[in-house]
Amino acid sequence: MSQSIGPRIRKLWKLAASKPGGKWLFSKLLGKMVPYTGSIHALVEILEPGYCRIRLIEHRRIRNHLRSVHAIALCNLGEMVTGLALMNSLPNATRGILTELSINYTKKARGKLTADCHCEVPKDNSEQSCLLVGEIRDQKGDLVSEVRAHWLIGPEKSHG
């Protein structure tokens, strides 16, 4: 059985997303698989090969002293949206790891935020670097942050 995350994410999303409360359940289970990701309590709204959209509603635990969403919470959201867009798109027996992450903050983030990421679907599991860009927008549609994530993908390592 493959231990790569792509097939596990696809299976879990397929089982949960169409059910009442399924997207919430998927997001909670993802937070259990990746505890730091779960710390911001974001909701995965759309997950398709090559695309992910996540909603984050500002709450006290992710605020800074300026009464806006903390910079690192936004960074976490950017990693999450780029990672899910890519990991959900990976062929079987493929692994991925984040190797570089940068973020530009363009506006204070407040209220309901939406993170989107489109990416090319890898054709195979050969070792390659993928640059993904995630955009985080506020309720008005204004860009609050842009995340650039470099992911290294390649064949799954054997564990024997």
N, CA, C and O atoms as a DFTB+ gen file, in Angstrom:
640 C
 N C O
     1  1       0.836      -1.182       0.000
     2  2       0.000       0.000       0.000
     3  2       0.883       1.248       0.000
     4  3       1.873       1.315       0.728
     5  1       0.524       2.215      -0.805
     6  2       1.302       3.445      -0.889
     7  2       1.137       4.275       0.378
     8  3       0.028       4.431       0.888
     9  1       2.244       4.805       0.880
    10  2       2.201       5.672       2.043
    11  2       2.198       7.142       1.626
    12  3       2.138       8.025       2.481
    13  1       2.262       7.412       0.321
    14  2       2.299       8.802      -0.123
    15  2       0.982       9.495       0.226
    16  3      -0.080       8.879       0.309
    17  1       1.105      10.784       0.420
    18  2      -0.030      11.541       0.939
    19  2      -1.090      11.836      -0.117
    20  3      -2.269      11.953       0.217
    21  1      -0.701      11.957      -1.374
    22  2      -1.661      12.282      -2.426
    23  2      -2.869      11.365      -2.453
    24  3      -4.000      11.846      -2.380
    25  1      -2.661      10.046      -2.557
    26  2      -3.810       9.141      -2.576
    27  2      -4.641       9.196      -1.291
    28  3      -5.863       9.057      -1.342
    29  1      -3.996       9.395      -0.152
    30  2      -4.743       9.483       1.110
    31  2      -5.620      10.727       1.137
    32  3      -6.771      10.671       1.572
    33  1      -5.080      11.848       0.674
    34  2      -5.865      13.083       0.635
    35  2      -7.041      12.926      -0.320
    36  3      -8.168      13.278       0.028
    37  1      -6.796      12.402      -1.521
    38  2      -7.866      12.235      -2.503
    39  2      -8.979      11.337      -1.964
    40  3     -10.161      11.644      -2.118
    41  1      -8.594      10.230      -1.332
    42  2      -9.579       9.288      -0.798
    43  2     -10.413       9.941       0.303
    44  3     -11.639       9.830       0.306
    45  1      -9.756      10.612       1.226
    46  2     -10.447      11.262       2.327
    47  2     -11.387      12.362       1.819
    48  3     -12.523      12.471       2.279
    49  1     -10.908      13.175       0.867
    50  2     -11.739      14.238       0.310
    51  2     -12.960      13.650      -0.394
    52  3     -14.079      14.134      -0.222
    53  1     -12.737      12.610      -1.183
    54  2     -13.844      11.976      -1.923
    55  2     -14.896      11.432      -0.966
    56  3     -16.094      11.555      -1.219
    57  1     -14.449      10.834       0.128
    58  2     -15.384      10.282       1.108
    59  2     -16.153      11.374       1.848
    60  3     -17.341      11.214       2.127
    61  1     -15.494      12.467       2.164
    62  2     -16.085      13.462       3.056
    63  2     -16.784      14.632       2.364
    64  3     -17.847      15.061       2.814
    65  1     -16.221      15.142       1.305
    66  2     -16.619      16.452       0.769
    67  2     -18.092      16.564       0.374
    68  3     -18.689      17.627       0.547
    69  1     -18.677      15.514      -0.142
    70  2     -20.062      15.612      -0.619
    71  2     -21.096      15.394       0.479
    72  3     -22.292      15.568       0.244
    73  1     -20.657      15.021       1.659
    74  2     -21.572      14.751       2.774
    75  2     -21.829      16.034       3.582
    76  3     -20.990      16.934       3.607
    77  1     -22.987      16.109       4.238
    78  2     -23.214      17.267       5.120
    79  2     -22.132      17.324       6.201
    80  3     -21.889      16.338       6.897
    81  1     -21.493      18.468       6.334
    82  2     -20.424      18.634       7.311
    83  2     -19.126      17.964       6.911
    84  3     -18.171      17.952       7.689
    85  1     -19.074      17.411       5.720
    86  2     -17.912      16.648       5.273
    87  2     -16.656      17.487       5.077
    88  3     -15.553      17.030       5.380
    89  1     -16.810      18.703       4.575
    90  2     -15.643      19.571       4.376
    91  2     -15.060      19.964       5.731
    92  3     -13.842      20.032       5.895
    93  1     -15.936      20.221       6.695
    94  2     -15.487      20.528       8.055
    95  2     -14.738      19.324       8.627
    96  3     -13.668      19.471       9.216
    97  1     -15.321      18.117       8.444
    98  2     -14.685      16.902       8.954
    99  2     -13.331      16.669       8.282
   100  3     -12.355      16.339       8.956
   101  1     -13.264      16.838       6.959
   102  2     -12.004      16.696       6.240
   103  2     -10.960      17.651       6.819
   104  3      -9.823      17.255       7.073
   105  1     -11.349      18.899       7.024
   106  2     -10.427      19.914       7.539
   107  2      -9.935      19.545       8.940
   108  3      -8.762      19.744       9.257
   109  1     -10.822      19.012       9.775
   110  2     -10.428      18.583      11.122
   111  2      -9.469      17.393      11.057
   112  3      -8.472      17.358      11.778
   113  1      -9.767      16.424      10.200
   114  2      -8.888      15.255      10.064
   115  2      -7.520      15.657       9.513
   116  3      -6.495      15.122       9.935
   117  1      -7.507      16.596       8.575
   118  2      -6.244      17.110       8.054
   119  2      -5.439      17.741       9.191
   120  3      -4.223      17.565       9.271
   121  1      -6.124      18.474      10.065
   122  2      -5.472      19.076      11.220
   123  2      -4.908      18.048      12.187
   124  3      -3.926      18.319      12.877
   125  1      -5.519      16.871      12.243
   126  2      -4.979      15.786      13.073
   127  2      -3.740      15.172      12.407
   128  3      -2.785      14.801      13.089
   129  1      -3.763      15.068      11.072
   130  2      -2.617      14.528      10.334
   131  2      -1.429      15.488      10.389
   132  3      -0.279      15.059      10.486
   133  1      -1.716      16.785      10.326
   134  2      -0.693      17.830      10.302
   135  2      -1.070      18.845      11.388
   136  3      -1.696      19.861      11.088
   137  1      -0.697      18.584      12.641
   138  2      -1.183      19.392      13.766
   139  2      -0.947      20.900      13.643
   140  3      -1.827      21.683      13.998
   141  1       0.205      21.319      13.154
   142  2       0.446      22.761      13.061
   143  2      -0.514      23.396      12.058
   144  3      -1.016      24.495      12.292
   145  1      -0.767      22.724      10.961
   146  2      -1.737      23.206       9.982
   147  2      -3.102      23.349      10.630
   148  3      -3.817      24.317      10.373
   149  1      -3.466      22.388      11.469
   150  2      -4.762      22.424      12.131
   151  2      -4.905      23.540      13.143
   152  3      -6.020      23.855      13.558
   153  1      -3.806      24.142      13.546
   154  2      -3.848      25.164      14.604
   155  2      -4.572      26.444      14.194
   156  3      -4.975      27.222      15.059
   157  1      -4.745      26.680      12.884
   158  2      -5.423      27.908      12.461
   159  2      -6.921      27.692      12.223
   160  3      -7.663      28.659      12.047
   161  1      -7.366      26.444      12.217
   162  2      -8.793      26.103      12.074
   163  2      -9.394      26.629      10.773
   164  3     -10.445      27.270      10.776
   165  1      -8.716      26.350       9.667
   166  2      -9.202      26.755       8.347
   167  2     -10.097      25.661       7.775
   168  3     -10.019      24.507       8.195
   169  1     -10.937      26.021       6.830
   170  2     -11.872      25.094       6.199
   171  2     -11.535      24.939       4.718
   172  3     -11.522      25.921       3.976
   173  1     -11.267      23.719       4.293
   174  2     -11.021      23.442       2.879
   175  2     -12.376      23.452       2.174
   176  3     -13.260      22.661       2.502
   177  1     -12.532      24.354       1.203
   178  2     -13.806      24.483       0.490
   179  2     -13.818      23.749      -0.834
   180  3     -14.817      23.130      -1.199
   181  1     -12.696      23.816      -1.561
   182  2     -12.593      23.156      -2.872
   183  2     -11.233      22.493      -2.939
   184  3     -10.218      23.093      -2.586
   185  1     -11.220      21.250      -3.395
   186  2      -9.963      20.528      -3.592
   187  2     -10.105      19.679      -4.844
   188  3     -10.827      18.683      -4.864
   189  1      -9.403      20.094      -5.882
   190  2      -9.425      19.411      -7.172
   191  2      -7.988      19.244      -7.630
   192  3      -7.104      19.947      -7.141
   193  1      -7.733      18.334      -8.554
   194  2      -6.369      18.262      -9.092
   195  2      -5.962      19.623      -9.671
   196  3      -6.599      20.137     -10.590
   197  1      -4.902      20.185      -9.120
   198  2      -4.411      21.472      -9.600
   199  2      -5.070      22.690      -9.003
   200  3      -4.777      23.807      -9.429
   201  1      -5.964      22.520      -8.016
   202  2      -6.618      23.689      -7.430
   203  2      -7.077      23.408      -5.998
   204  3      -7.549      22.318      -5.672
   205  1      -6.921      24.435      -5.158
   206  2      -7.419      24.365      -3.791
   207  2      -7.894      25.751      -3.363
   208  3      -7.277      26.766      -3.687
   209  1      -9.011      25.769      -2.624
   210  2      -9.490      27.003      -2.009
   211  2      -9.806      26.710      -0.545
   212  3     -10.486      25.737      -0.218
   213  1      -9.298      27.572       0.320
   214  2      -9.468      27.408       1.766
   215  2      -9.995      28.710       2.350
   216  3      -9.575      29.798       1.957
   217  1     -10.920      28.581       3.295
   218  2     -11.472      29.743       3.991
   219  2     -10.924      29.783       5.419
   220  3     -10.818      28.757       6.091
   221  1     -10.590      30.961       5.852
   222  2     -10.140      31.172       7.223
   223  2     -10.891      32.372       7.777
   224  3     -10.863      33.458       7.198
   225  1     -11.560      32.167       8.897
   226  2     -12.261      33.268       9.542
   227  2     -11.434      33.705      10.739
   228  3     -11.073      32.901      11.599
   229  1     -11.146      34.990      10.770
   230  2     -10.351      35.558      11.858
   231  2     -10.977      35.182      13.202
   232  3     -12.188      35.285      13.393
   233  1     -10.130      34.750      14.116
   234  2     -10.554      34.471      15.493
   235  2      -9.408      34.821      16.435
   236  3      -8.268      35.005      16.010
   237  1      -9.727      34.908      17.695
   238  2      -8.794      35.427      18.686
   239  2      -7.432      34.731      18.676
   240  3      -6.410      35.408      18.785
   241  1      -7.386      33.419      18.550
   242  2      -6.128      32.667      18.646
   243  2      -5.126      32.976      17.534
   244  3      -3.937      32.694      17.680
   245  1      -5.591      33.547      16.436
   246  2      -4.670      33.833      15.331
   247  2      -4.455      35.333      15.125
   248  3      -3.873      35.747      14.123
   249  1      -4.921      36.137      16.067
   250  2      -4.744      37.591      15.967
   251  2      -3.406      38.034      16.525
   252  3      -2.797      37.357      17.353
   253  1      -2.969      39.182      16.051
   254  2      -1.770      39.829      16.584
   255  2      -2.178      41.042      17.430
   256  3      -3.363      41.256      17.685
   257  1      -1.218      41.808      17.850
   258  2      -1.484      42.997      18.664
   259  2      -2.136      44.137      17.875
   260  3      -2.603      45.113      18.462
   261  1      -2.165      44.014      16.555
   262  2      -2.774      45.036      15.703
   263  2      -4.235      44.721      15.378
   264  3      -4.859      45.379      14.545
   265  1      -4.759      43.709      16.049
   266  2      -6.143      43.247      15.841
   267  2      -6.397      42.826      14.400
   268  3      -7.437      43.133      13.817
   269  1      -5.429      42.121      13.842
   270  2      -5.572      41.523      12.519
   271  2      -4.962      40.125      12.589
   272  3      -4.377      39.750      13.606
   273  1      -5.097      39.363      11.520
   274  2      -4.571      38.001      11.504
   275  2      -3.045      38.055      11.523
   276  3      -2.428      38.801      10.763
   277  1      -2.458      37.267      12.389
   278  2      -1.008      37.231      12.580
   279  2      -0.310      36.800      11.292
   280  3      -0.822      35.970      10.540
   281  1       0.849      37.368      11.055
   282  2       1.635      37.081       9.847
   283  2       1.918      35.588       9.692
   284  3       1.833      35.056       8.585
   285  1       2.247      34.918      10.775
   286  2       2.588      33.497      10.676
   287  2       1.350      32.641      10.426
   288  3       1.449      31.586       9.798
   289  1       0.191      33.075      10.905
   290  2      -1.053      32.361      10.572
   291  2      -1.316      32.457       9.071
   292  3      -1.765      31.492       8.453
   293  1      -1.035      33.620       8.490
   294  2      -1.186      33.773       7.035
   295  2      -0.184      32.898       6.290
   296  3      -0.511      32.302       5.263
   297  1       1.025      32.827       6.807
   298  2       2.052      31.974       6.206
   299  2       1.612      30.507       6.267
   300  3       1.762      29.767       5.295
   301  1       1.075      30.099       7.402
   302  2       0.562      28.738       7.577
   303  2      -0.549      28.462       6.559
   304  3      -0.572      27.397       5.942
   305  1      -1.460      29.409       6.386
   306  2      -2.539      29.262       5.415
   307  2      -1.984      29.142       3.995
   308  3      -2.474      28.341       3.199
   309  1      -0.968      29.936       3.684
   310  2      -0.345      29.861       2.358
   311  2       0.325      28.535       2.106
   312  3       0.223      27.982       1.011
   313  1       1.021      28.009       3.122
   314  2       1.620      26.680       2.972
   315  2       0.532      25.635       2.783
   316  3       0.670      24.730       1.960
   317  1      -0.543      25.757       3.540
   318  2      -1.633      24.795       3.467
   319  2      -2.273      24.766       2.079
   320  3      -2.483      23.694       1.512
   321  1      -2.585      25.946       1.531
   322  2      -3.278      25.983       0.238
   323  2      -2.369      25.509      -0.896
   324  3      -2.826      24.803      -1.794
   325  1      -1.091      25.887      -0.866
   326  2      -0.185      25.423      -1.924
   327  2       0.077      23.924      -1.770
   328  3       0.099      23.186      -2.755
   329  1       0.273      23.490      -0.545
   330  2       0.543      22.070      -0.300
   331  2      -0.609      21.180      -0.711
   332  3      -0.394      20.143      -1.338
   333  1      -1.847      21.570      -0.367
   334  2      -2.994      20.749      -0.742
   335  2      -3.215      20.741      -2.250
   336  3      -3.516      19.696      -2.827
   337  1      -3.066      21.903      -2.894
   338  2      -3.231      21.944      -4.357
   339  2      -2.263      20.974      -5.027
   340  3      -2.632      20.262      -5.960
   341  1      -1.015      20.952      -4.542
   342  2      -0.008      20.078      -5.142
   343  2      -0.164      18.623      -4.695
   344  3      -0.202      17.721      -5.532
   345  1      -0.255      18.389      -3.388
   346  2      -0.300      17.014      -2.882
   347  2      -1.498      16.249      -3.424
   348  3      -1.400      15.053      -3.697
   349  1      -2.627      16.930      -3.582
   350  2      -3.813      16.297      -4.145
   351  2      -3.628      15.946      -5.619
   352  3      -4.379      15.139      -6.168
   353  1      -2.633      16.550      -6.255
   354  2      -2.389      16.357      -7.686
   355  2      -1.285      15.351      -7.982
   356  3      -1.069      14.993      -9.140
   357  1      -0.588      14.895      -6.952
   358  2       0.576      14.033      -7.184
   359  2       0.177      12.636      -7.640
   360  3      -0.810      12.075      -7.162
   361  1       0.947      12.081      -8.565
   362  2       0.734      10.691      -8.938
   363  2       1.010       9.774      -7.736
   364  3       1.692      10.172      -6.791
   365  1       0.490       8.575      -7.778
   366  2       0.782       7.608      -6.720
   367  2       2.284       7.415      -6.607
   368  3       3.021       7.639      -7.567
   369  1       2.733       7.000      -5.435
   370  2       4.145       6.726      -5.140
   371  2       5.030       7.964      -5.297
   372  3       6.191       7.867      -5.692
   373  1       4.455       9.137      -4.979
   374  2       5.187      10.395      -5.056
   375  2       5.153      11.069      -3.692
   376  3       4.138      11.060      -2.995
   377  1       6.281      11.649      -3.334
   378  2       6.340      12.398      -2.078
   379  2       6.666      13.843      -2.399
   380  3       7.176      14.155      -3.475
   381  1       6.371      14.710      -1.466
   382  2       6.666      16.119      -1.651
   383  2       7.088      16.744      -0.335
   384  3       6.630      16.345       0.735
   385  1       7.961      17.723      -0.431
   386  2       8.408      18.446       0.754
   387  2       8.608      19.910       0.390
   388  3       9.106      20.239      -0.686
   389  1       8.213      20.772       1.301
   390  2       8.406      22.200       1.120
   391  2       9.881      22.522       1.335
   392  3      10.466      22.116       2.339
   393  1      10.484      23.249       0.395
   394  2      11.902      23.597       0.530
   395  2      12.130      25.093       0.718
   396  3      13.192      25.499       1.189
   397  1      11.158      25.908       0.361
   398  2      11.305      27.355       0.511
   399  2       9.916      27.974       0.532
   400  3       9.014      27.546      -0.189
   401  1       9.763      28.989       1.371
   402  2       8.472      29.664       1.486
   403  2       8.717      31.148       1.708
   404  3       9.495      31.534       2.581
   405  1       8.050      31.977       0.916
   406  2       8.136      33.419       1.132
   407  2       6.735      33.999       1.010
   408  3       5.865      33.444       0.339
   409  1       6.543      35.116       1.670
   410  2       5.220      35.728       1.670
   411  2       5.363      37.244       1.632
   412  3       6.235      37.821       2.282
   413  1       4.498      37.865       0.866
   414  2       4.396      39.322       0.833
   415  2       3.085      39.695       1.493
   416  3       2.032      39.151       1.160
   417  1       3.156      40.620       2.426
   418  2       1.976      41.115       3.118
   419  2       1.627      42.464       2.508
   420  3       2.437      43.390       2.556
   421  1       0.439      42.588       1.939
   422  2       0.069      43.813       1.246
   423  2      -1.001      44.625       1.954
   424  3      -1.202      45.802       1.653
   425  1      -1.697      43.983       2.911
   426  2      -2.782      44.657       3.614
   427  2      -3.060      43.884       4.898
   428  3      -2.879      42.666       4.936
   429  1      -3.496      44.575       5.948
   430  2      -3.885      43.875       7.169
   431  2      -5.008      42.900       6.842
   432  3      -5.952      43.235       6.127
   433  1      -4.891      41.701       7.373
   434  2      -5.881      40.654       7.113
   435  2      -6.890      40.635       8.254
   436  3      -6.538      40.438       9.417
   437  1      -8.142      40.843       7.895
   438  2      -9.215      40.853       8.899
   439  2     -10.446      40.161       8.344
   440  3     -10.681      40.142       7.136
   441  1     -11.226      39.594       9.253
   442  2     -12.505      38.997       8.861
   443  2     -12.349      37.658       8.161
   444  3     -11.486      36.849       8.504
   445  1     -13.207      37.448       7.172
   446  2     -13.204      36.200       6.408
   447  2     -12.160      36.296       5.291
   448  3     -12.194      37.218       4.476
   449  1     -11.243      35.341       5.265
   450  2     -10.182      35.300       4.259
   451  2     -10.351      34.076       3.374
   452  3     -10.841      33.037       3.815
   453  1      -9.938      34.213       2.123
   454  2      -9.982      33.100       1.185
   455  2      -8.606      32.947       0.549
   456  3      -8.039      33.903       0.020
   457  1      -8.084      31.731       0.612
   458  2      -6.787      31.417      -0.009
   459  2      -7.039      30.522      -1.211
   460  3      -7.790      29.551      -1.129
   461  1      -6.406      30.857      -2.325
   462  2      -6.535      30.078      -3.564
   463  2      -5.161      29.736      -4.109
   464  3      -4.214      30.513      -3.984
   465  1      -5.068      28.559      -4.717
   466  2      -3.840      28.176      -5.411
   467  2      -4.187      27.275      -6.586
   468  3      -4.900      26.282      -6.442
   469  1      -3.667      27.642      -7.748
   470  2      -3.736      26.813      -8.954
   471  2      -2.329      26.288      -9.208
   472  3      -1.349      26.996      -8.978
   473  1      -2.227      25.055      -9.679
   474  2      -0.907      24.528     -10.038
   475  2      -1.045      23.536     -11.183
   476  3      -2.118      22.997     -11.453
   477  1       0.086      23.317     -11.845
   478  2       0.122      22.279     -12.872
   479  2       0.131      20.927     -12.196
   480  3       0.761      20.748     -11.154
   481  1      -0.563      19.981     -12.784
   482  2      -0.575      18.618     -12.260
   483  2       0.666      17.905     -12.791
   484  3       0.834      17.778     -14.004
   485  1       1.536      17.439     -11.899
   486  2       2.754      16.743     -12.365
   487  2       2.399      15.516     -13.211
   488  3       1.492      14.754     -12.879
   489  1       3.132      15.349     -14.302
   490  2       2.872      14.234     -15.221
   491  2       3.383      12.903     -14.677
   492  3       2.837      11.844     -14.985
   493  1       4.438      12.971     -13.864
   494  2       5.015      11.746     -13.301
   495  2       5.654      12.078     -11.957
   496  3       5.568      13.208     -11.476
   497  1       6.292      11.083     -11.363
   498  2       6.879      11.315     -10.041
   499  2       8.392      11.519     -10.096
   500  3       9.090      11.281      -9.110
   501  1       8.894      11.958     -11.243
   502  2      10.323      12.245     -11.319
   503  2      10.663      13.427     -10.411
   504  3       9.834      14.309     -10.184
   505  1      11.889      13.432      -9.898
   506  2      12.289      14.508      -8.993
   507  2      12.253      15.838      -9.736
   508  3      12.839      15.985     -10.808
   509  1      11.555      16.799      -9.144
   510  2      11.417      18.113      -9.756
   511  2      11.003      19.136      -8.708
   512  3      10.406      18.801      -7.685
   513  1      11.330      20.370      -8.985
   514  2      10.945      21.468      -8.115
   515  2       9.714      22.143      -8.707
   516  3       9.641      22.384      -9.912
   517  1       8.763      22.441      -7.855
   518  2       7.528      23.088      -8.292
   519  2       7.360      24.397      -7.525
   520  3       7.407      24.408      -6.295
   521  1       7.168      25.475      -8.234
   522  2       6.886      26.764      -7.608
   523  2       5.389      27.006      -7.693
   524  3       4.806      27.025      -8.778
   525  1       4.780      27.188      -6.537
   526  2       3.348      27.461      -6.478
   527  2       3.133      28.818      -5.836
   528  3       3.869      29.227      -4.938
   529  1       2.104      29.508      -6.318
   530  2       1.751      30.805      -5.765
   531  2       0.339      30.711      -5.197
   532  3      -0.600      30.303      -5.879
   533  1       0.218      31.096      -3.944
   534  2      -1.085      31.149      -3.298
   535  2      -1.439      32.593      -3.017
   536  3      -0.584      33.382      -2.615
   537  1      -2.704      32.941      -3.227
   538  2      -3.179      34.291      -2.951
   539  2      -4.191      34.240      -1.823
   540  3      -5.078      33.387      -1.811
   541  1      -4.056      35.149      -0.882
   542  2      -4.991      35.255       0.229
   543  2      -5.697      36.597       0.093
   544  3      -5.059      37.649       0.039
   545  1      -7.024      36.540       0.039
   546  2      -7.829      37.743      -0.167
   547  2      -8.824      37.915       0.974
   548  3      -9.241      36.948       1.612
   549  1      -9.190      39.162       1.214
   550  2     -10.192      39.433       2.240
   551  2     -11.592      39.369       1.622
   552  3     -11.755      39.055       0.443
   553  1     -12.589      39.673       2.445
   554  2     -13.980      39.581       2.014
   555  2     -14.304      40.523       0.857
   556  3     -15.205      40.247       0.066
   557  1     -13.583      41.619       0.758
   558  2     -13.798      42.569      -0.349
   559  2     -13.130      42.092      -1.632
   560  3     -13.366      42.655      -2.701
   561  1     -12.299      41.060      -1.533
   562  2     -11.552      40.575      -2.693
   563  2     -10.175      41.190      -2.818
   564  3      -9.460      40.925      -3.784
   565  1      -9.794      42.015      -1.842
   566  2      -8.471      42.648      -1.871
   567  2      -7.391      41.645      -1.474
   568  3      -7.574      40.854      -0.547
   569  1      -6.277      41.687      -2.179
   570  2      -5.146      40.821      -1.865
   571  2      -4.518      41.275      -0.553
   572  3      -4.128      42.434      -0.412
   573  1      -4.421      40.351       0.412
   574  2      -3.758      40.681       1.671
   575  2      -2.374      40.047       1.752
   576  3      -1.486      40.577       2.419
   577  1      -2.189      38.915       1.076
   578  2      -0.879      38.245       1.070
   579  2      -0.737      37.388      -0.177
   580  3      -1.702      36.831      -0.699
   581  1       0.507      37.307      -0.631
   582  2       0.848      36.388      -1.714
   583  2       1.976      35.495      -1.216
   584  3       3.003      35.974      -0.734
   585  1       1.766      34.200      -1.340
   586  2       2.724      33.209      -0.854
   587  2       3.366      32.520      -2.044
   588  3       2.683      32.110      -2.983
   589  1       4.689      32.396      -1.996
   590  2       5.436      31.662      -3.028
   591  2       6.075      30.460      -2.340
   592  3       6.912      30.611      -1.450
   593  1       5.675      29.285      -2.756
   594  2       6.128      28.049      -2.109
   595  2       6.856      27.170      -3.122
   596  3       6.325      26.855      -4.187
   597  1       8.060      26.786      -2.775
   598  2       8.831      25.858      -3.598
   599  2       8.688      24.476      -2.975
   600  3       9.052      24.265      -1.818
   601  1       8.161      23.547      -3.743
   602  2       7.978      22.175      -3.284
   603  2       8.872      21.269      -4.122
   604  3       8.942      21.422      -5.341
   605  1       9.545      20.342      -3.484
   606  2      10.347      19.339      -4.177
   607  2       9.556      18.051      -4.148
   608  3       9.207      17.548      -3.080
   609  1       9.273      17.517      -5.327
   610  2       8.571      16.233      -5.392
   611  2       9.491      15.193      -6.023
   612  3      10.445      15.534      -6.722
   613  1       9.197      13.942      -5.771
   614  2       9.991      12.868      -6.339
   615  2       9.420      11.520      -5.938
   616  3       8.416      11.444      -5.230
   617  1      10.071      10.454      -6.400
   618  2       9.574       9.118      -6.086
   619  2       9.615       8.858      -4.589
   620  3      10.526       9.284      -3.880
   621  1       8.610       8.155      -4.143
   622  2       8.547       7.763      -2.747
   623  2       9.747       6.873      -2.415
   624  3      10.112       6.003      -3.205
   625  1      10.345       7.083      -1.275
   626  2      11.493       6.253      -0.846
   627  2      10.954       4.932      -0.305
   628  3       9.919       4.905       0.361
   629  1      11.647       3.858      -0.588
   630  2      11.229       2.557      -0.029
   631  2      11.619       2.512       1.438
   632  3      12.633       3.084       1.840
   633  1      10.817       1.837       2.224
   634  2      11.039       1.754       3.669
   635  2      11.514       0.358       4.058
   636  3      11.109      -0.147       5.105
   637  1      12.319      -0.251       3.289
   638  2      12.724      -1.604       3.620
   639  2      14.146      -1.776       3.425
   640  3      14.673      -2.864       3.657
